PDB file of C-alpha atoms in Angstrom:
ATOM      1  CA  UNK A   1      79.839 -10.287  43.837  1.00 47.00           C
ATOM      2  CA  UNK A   2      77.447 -12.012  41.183  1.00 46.00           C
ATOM      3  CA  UNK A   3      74.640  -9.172  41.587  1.00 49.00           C
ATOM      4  CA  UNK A   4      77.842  -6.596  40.890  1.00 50.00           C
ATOM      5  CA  UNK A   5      79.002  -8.614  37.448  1.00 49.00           C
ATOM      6  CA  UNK A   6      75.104  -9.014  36.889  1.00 51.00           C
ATOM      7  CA  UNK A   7      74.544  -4.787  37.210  1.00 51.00           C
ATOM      8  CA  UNK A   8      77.865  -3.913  35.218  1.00 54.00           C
ATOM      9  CA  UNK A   9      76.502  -6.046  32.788  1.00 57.00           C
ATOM     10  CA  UNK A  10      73.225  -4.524  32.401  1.00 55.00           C
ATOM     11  CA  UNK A  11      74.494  -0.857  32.267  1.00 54.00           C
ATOM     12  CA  UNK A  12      76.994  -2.069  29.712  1.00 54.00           C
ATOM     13  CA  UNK A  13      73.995  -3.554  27.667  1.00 55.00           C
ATOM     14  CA  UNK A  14      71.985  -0.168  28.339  1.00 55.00           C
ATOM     15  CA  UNK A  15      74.861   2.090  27.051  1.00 54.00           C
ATOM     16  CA  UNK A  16      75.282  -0.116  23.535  1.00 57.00           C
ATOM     17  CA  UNK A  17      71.665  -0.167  23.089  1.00 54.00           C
ATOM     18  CA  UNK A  18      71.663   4.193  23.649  1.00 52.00           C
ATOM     19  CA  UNK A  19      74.617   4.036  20.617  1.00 45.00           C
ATOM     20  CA  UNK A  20      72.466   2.285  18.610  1.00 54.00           C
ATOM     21  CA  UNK A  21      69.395   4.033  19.046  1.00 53.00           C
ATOM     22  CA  UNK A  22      71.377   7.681  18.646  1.00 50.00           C
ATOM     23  CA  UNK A  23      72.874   6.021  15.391  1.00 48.00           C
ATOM     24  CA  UNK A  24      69.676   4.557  14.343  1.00 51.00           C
ATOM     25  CA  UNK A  25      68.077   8.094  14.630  1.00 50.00           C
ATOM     26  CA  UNK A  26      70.620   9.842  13.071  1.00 53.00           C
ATOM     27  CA  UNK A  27      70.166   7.724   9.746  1.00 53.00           C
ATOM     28  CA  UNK A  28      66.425   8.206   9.841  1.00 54.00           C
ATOM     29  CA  UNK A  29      67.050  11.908  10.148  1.00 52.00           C
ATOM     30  CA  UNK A  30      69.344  11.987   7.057  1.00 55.00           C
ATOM     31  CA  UNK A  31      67.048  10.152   5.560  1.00 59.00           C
ATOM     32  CA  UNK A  32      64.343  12.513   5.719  1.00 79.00           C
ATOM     33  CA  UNK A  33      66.368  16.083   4.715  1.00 80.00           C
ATOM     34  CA  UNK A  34      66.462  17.128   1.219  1.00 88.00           C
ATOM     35  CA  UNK A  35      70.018  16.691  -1.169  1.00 89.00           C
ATOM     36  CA  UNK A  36      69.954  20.523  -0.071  1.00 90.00           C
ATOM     37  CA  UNK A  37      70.555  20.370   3.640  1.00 90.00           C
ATOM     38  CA  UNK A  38      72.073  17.486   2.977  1.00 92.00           C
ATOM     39  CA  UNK A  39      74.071  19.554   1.292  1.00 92.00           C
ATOM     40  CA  UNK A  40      74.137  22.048   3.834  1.00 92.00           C
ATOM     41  CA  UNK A  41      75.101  19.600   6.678  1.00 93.00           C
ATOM     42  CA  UNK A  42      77.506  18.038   5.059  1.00 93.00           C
ATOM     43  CA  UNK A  43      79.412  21.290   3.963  1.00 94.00           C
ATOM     44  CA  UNK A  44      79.241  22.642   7.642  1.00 94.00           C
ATOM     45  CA  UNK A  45      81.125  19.165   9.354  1.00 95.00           C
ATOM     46  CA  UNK A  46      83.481  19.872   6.183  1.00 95.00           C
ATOM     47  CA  UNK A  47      83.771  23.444   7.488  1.00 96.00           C
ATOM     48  CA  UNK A  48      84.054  22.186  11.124  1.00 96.00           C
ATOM     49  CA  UNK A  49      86.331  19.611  10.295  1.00 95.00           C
ATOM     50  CA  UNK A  50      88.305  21.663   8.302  1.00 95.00           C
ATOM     51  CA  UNK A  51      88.849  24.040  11.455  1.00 96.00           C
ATOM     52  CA  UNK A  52      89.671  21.470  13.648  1.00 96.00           C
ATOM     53  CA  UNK A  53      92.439  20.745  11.247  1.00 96.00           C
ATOM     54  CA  UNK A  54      94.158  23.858  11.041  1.00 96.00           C
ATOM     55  CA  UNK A  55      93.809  24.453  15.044  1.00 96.00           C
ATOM     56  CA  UNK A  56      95.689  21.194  15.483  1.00 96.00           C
ATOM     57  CA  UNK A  57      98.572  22.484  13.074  1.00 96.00           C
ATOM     58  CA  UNK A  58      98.853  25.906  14.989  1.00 96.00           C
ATOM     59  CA  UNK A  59      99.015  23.902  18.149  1.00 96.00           C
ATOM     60  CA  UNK A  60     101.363  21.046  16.921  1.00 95.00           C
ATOM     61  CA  UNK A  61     103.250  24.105  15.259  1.00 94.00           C
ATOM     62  CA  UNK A  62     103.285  26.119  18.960  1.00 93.00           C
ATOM     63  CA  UNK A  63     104.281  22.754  20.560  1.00 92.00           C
ATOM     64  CA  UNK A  64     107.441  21.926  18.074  1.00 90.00           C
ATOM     65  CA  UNK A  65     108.721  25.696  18.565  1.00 85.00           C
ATOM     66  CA  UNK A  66     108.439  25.323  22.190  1.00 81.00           C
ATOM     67  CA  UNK A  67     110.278  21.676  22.822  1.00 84.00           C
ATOM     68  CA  UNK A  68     113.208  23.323  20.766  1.00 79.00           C
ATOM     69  CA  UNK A  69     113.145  26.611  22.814  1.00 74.00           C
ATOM     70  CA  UNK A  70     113.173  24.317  26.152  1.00 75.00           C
ATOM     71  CA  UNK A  71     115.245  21.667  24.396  1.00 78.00           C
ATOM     72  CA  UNK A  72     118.229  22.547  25.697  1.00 80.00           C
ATOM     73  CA  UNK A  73     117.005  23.955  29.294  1.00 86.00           C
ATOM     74  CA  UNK A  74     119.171  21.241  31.057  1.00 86.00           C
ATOM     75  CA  UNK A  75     122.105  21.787  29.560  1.00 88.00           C
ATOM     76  CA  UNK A  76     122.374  25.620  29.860  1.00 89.00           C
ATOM     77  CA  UNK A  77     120.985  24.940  33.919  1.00 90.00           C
ATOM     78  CA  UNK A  78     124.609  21.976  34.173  1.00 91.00           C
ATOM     79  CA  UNK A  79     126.316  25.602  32.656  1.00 92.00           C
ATOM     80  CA  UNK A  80     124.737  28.119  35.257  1.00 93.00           C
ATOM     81  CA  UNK A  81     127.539  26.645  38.027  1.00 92.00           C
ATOM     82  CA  UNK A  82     130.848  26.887  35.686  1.00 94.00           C
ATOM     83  CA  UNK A  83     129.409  30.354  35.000  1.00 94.00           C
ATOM     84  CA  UNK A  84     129.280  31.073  38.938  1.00 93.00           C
ATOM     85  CA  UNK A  85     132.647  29.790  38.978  1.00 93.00           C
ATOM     86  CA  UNK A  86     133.884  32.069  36.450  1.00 92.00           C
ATOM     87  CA  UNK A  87     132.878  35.031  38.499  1.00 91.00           C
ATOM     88  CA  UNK A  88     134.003  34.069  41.510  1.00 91.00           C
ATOM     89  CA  UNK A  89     137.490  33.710  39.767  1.00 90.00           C
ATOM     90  CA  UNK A  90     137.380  36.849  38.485  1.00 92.00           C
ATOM     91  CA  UNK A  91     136.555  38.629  41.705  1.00 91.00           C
ATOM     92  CA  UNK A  92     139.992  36.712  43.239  1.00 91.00           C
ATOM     93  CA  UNK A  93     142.041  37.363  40.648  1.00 91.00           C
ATOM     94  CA  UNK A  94     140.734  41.052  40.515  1.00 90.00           C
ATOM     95  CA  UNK A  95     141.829  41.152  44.166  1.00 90.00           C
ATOM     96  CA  UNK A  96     144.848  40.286  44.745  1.00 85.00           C
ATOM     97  CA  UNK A  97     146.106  38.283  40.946  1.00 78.00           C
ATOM     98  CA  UNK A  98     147.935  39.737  37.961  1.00 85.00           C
ATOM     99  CA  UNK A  99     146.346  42.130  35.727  1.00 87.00           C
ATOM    100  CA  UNK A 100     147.162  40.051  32.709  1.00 88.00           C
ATOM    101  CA  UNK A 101     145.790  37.249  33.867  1.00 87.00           C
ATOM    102  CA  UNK A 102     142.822  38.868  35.056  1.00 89.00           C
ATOM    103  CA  UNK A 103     142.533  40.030  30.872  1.00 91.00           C
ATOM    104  CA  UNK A 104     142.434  36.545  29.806  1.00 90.00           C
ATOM    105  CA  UNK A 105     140.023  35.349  32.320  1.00 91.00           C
ATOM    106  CA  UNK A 106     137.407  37.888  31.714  1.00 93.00           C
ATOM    107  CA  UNK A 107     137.792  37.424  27.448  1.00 94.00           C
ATOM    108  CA  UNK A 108     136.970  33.370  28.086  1.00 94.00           C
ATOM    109  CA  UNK A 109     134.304  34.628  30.715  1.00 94.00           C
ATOM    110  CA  UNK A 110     132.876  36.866  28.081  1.00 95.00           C
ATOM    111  CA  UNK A 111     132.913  34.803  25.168  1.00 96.00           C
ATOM    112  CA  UNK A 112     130.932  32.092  27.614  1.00 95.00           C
ATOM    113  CA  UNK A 113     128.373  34.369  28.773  1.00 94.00           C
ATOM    114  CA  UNK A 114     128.063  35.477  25.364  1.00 95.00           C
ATOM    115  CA  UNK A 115     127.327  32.126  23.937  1.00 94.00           C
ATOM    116  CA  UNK A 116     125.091  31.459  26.159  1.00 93.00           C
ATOM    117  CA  UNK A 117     123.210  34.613  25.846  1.00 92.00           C
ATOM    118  CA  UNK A 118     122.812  33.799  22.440  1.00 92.00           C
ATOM    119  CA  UNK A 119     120.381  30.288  23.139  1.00 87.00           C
ATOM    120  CA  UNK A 120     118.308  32.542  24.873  1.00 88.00           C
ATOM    121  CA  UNK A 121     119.933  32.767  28.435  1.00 92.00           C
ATOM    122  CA  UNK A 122     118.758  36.140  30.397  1.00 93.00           C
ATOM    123  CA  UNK A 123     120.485  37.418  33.597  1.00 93.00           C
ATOM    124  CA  UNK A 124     118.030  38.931  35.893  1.00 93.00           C
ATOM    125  CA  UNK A 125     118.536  42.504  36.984  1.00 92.00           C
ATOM    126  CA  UNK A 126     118.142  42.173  40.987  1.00 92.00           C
ATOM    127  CA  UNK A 127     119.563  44.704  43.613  1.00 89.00           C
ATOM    128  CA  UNK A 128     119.840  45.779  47.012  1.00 87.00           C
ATOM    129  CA  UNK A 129     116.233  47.525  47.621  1.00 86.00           C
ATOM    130  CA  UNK A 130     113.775  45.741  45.124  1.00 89.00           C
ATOM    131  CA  UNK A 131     110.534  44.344  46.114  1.00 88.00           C
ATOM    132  CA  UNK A 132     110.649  40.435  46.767  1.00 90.00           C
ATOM    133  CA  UNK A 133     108.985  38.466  44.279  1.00 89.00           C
ATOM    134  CA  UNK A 134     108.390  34.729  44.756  1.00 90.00           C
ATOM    135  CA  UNK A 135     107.836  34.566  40.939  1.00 91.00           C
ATOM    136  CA  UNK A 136     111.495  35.291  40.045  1.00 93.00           C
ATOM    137  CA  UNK A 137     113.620  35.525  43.944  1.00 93.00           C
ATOM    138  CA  UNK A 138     113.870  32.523  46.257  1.00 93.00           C
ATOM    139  CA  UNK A 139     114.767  33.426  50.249  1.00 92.00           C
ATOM    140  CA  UNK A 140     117.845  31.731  51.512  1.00 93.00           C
ATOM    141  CA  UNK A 141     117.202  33.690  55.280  1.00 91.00           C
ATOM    142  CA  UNK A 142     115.217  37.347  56.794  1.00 91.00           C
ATOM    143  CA  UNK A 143     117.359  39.456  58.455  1.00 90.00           C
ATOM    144  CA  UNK A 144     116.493  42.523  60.459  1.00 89.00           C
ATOM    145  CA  UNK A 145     116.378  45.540  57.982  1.00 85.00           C
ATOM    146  CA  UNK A 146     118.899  47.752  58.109  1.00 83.00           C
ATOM    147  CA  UNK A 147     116.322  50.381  57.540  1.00 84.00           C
ATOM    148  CA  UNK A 148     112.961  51.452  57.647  1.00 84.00           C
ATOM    149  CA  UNK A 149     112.674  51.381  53.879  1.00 83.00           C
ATOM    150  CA  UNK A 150     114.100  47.540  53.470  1.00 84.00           C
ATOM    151  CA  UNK A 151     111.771  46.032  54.825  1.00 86.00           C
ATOM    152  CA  UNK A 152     109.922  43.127  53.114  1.00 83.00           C
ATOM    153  CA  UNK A 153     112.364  44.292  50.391  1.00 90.00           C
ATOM    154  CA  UNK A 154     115.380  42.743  48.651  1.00 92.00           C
ATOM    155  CA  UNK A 155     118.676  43.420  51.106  1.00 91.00           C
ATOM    156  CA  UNK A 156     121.447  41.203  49.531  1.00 91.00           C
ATOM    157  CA  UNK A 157     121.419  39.413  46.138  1.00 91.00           C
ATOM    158  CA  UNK A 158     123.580  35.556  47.034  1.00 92.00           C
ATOM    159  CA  UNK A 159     122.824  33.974  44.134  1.00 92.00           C
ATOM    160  CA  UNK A 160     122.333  35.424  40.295  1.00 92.00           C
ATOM    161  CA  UNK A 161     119.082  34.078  38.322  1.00 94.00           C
ATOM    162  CA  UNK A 162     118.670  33.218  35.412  1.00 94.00           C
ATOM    163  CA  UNK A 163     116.078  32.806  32.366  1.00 93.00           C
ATOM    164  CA  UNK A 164     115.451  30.946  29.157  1.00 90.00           C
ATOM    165  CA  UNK A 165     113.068  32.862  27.108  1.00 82.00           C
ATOM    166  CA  UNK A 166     110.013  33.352  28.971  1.00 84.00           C
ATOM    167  CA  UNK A 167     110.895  30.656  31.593  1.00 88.00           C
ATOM    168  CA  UNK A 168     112.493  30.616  34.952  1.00 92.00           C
ATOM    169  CA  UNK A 169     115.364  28.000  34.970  1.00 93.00           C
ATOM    170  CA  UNK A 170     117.245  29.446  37.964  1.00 94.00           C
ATOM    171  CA  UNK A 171     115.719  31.741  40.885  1.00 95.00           C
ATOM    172  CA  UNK A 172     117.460  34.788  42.406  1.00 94.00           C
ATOM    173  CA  UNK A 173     118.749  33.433  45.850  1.00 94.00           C
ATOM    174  CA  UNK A 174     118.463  36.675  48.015  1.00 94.00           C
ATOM    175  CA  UNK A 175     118.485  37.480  51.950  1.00 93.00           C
ATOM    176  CA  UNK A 176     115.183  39.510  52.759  1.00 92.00           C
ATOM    177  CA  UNK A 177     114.656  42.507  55.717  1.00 90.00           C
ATOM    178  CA  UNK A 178     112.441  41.440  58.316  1.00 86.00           C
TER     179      UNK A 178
END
């Protein structure tokens, strides 16, 4: 255990003594260049530093738009089920329920979806016969294909997705042909 503390020690030693030496060089070099490279240098870590500086503002600026973008990401995912339930209303009352009250339902369905369209909130277009993609469709269960042609494909949709901008918050929950 001593010889370990006793080796750390040493490389520790080593390591401020390289520091040194690097800095000690580096005055004796900028010692020994004219006020004109001196100049020069100096106006090029300016340059650099400068640079540096205005690639950490893009990417604090990128950052700030995407936290508000995503900001709200689990509040509209909470929504995704009373917008589920909406539909699922609508198909009973469309069934066997009274035309008026089938209006009223859809306008406060609307004016939801709407509202949530608005924060950024993107249905995705899936059907009966598109190619599975594990990017944007999750596999509840295969089935066999009906037909030659579904096969590997998309044969029921279960569940709608969803996106928020760019991102996936909610994937298409669909039954595959096998």
């Amino acid at each position: 255990m001593e010889n370990q503390d006793i080796n750390e020690e040493s490389i520790n030693n080593q390591e401020e003594n390289t520091v040194q030496n690097d800095a000690t060089s580096q005055d004796n070099v900028t010692a020994t260049l004219s006020p004109e490279e001196l100049l020069a240098e100096e106006k090029d870590r300016y340059i650099r530093l400068y640079a540096e500086f205005e690639n950490y503002k893009k990417r604090t600026t990128k950052e700030k738009m995407e936290f508000f973008q995503y900001a709200n990401q689990e509040m509209m995912v909470s929504m995704l089920g009373v917008l589920d339930d909406f539909e699922r209303a609508l198909k009973e009352i469309a069934k066997n329920g009274n035309p008026a009250d089938l209006q009223g339902v859809e306008l406060i369905y609307q004016k939801f979806k709407n509202k949530l369209t608005e924060k950024g909130l993107k249905t995705m277009e899936v059907k009966a016969g598109d190619s599975f993609d594990v990017d944007f469709h999750e596999a509840i269960t295969q089935i066999p294909a009906p037909s030659e042609d579904l096969k590997g494909k998309i044969v029921d949709v279960i569940e709608t997705g969803y996106t928020l901008g760019d991102k996936v918050i909610r994937f298409a929950k669909v039954v595959t042909g096998n």
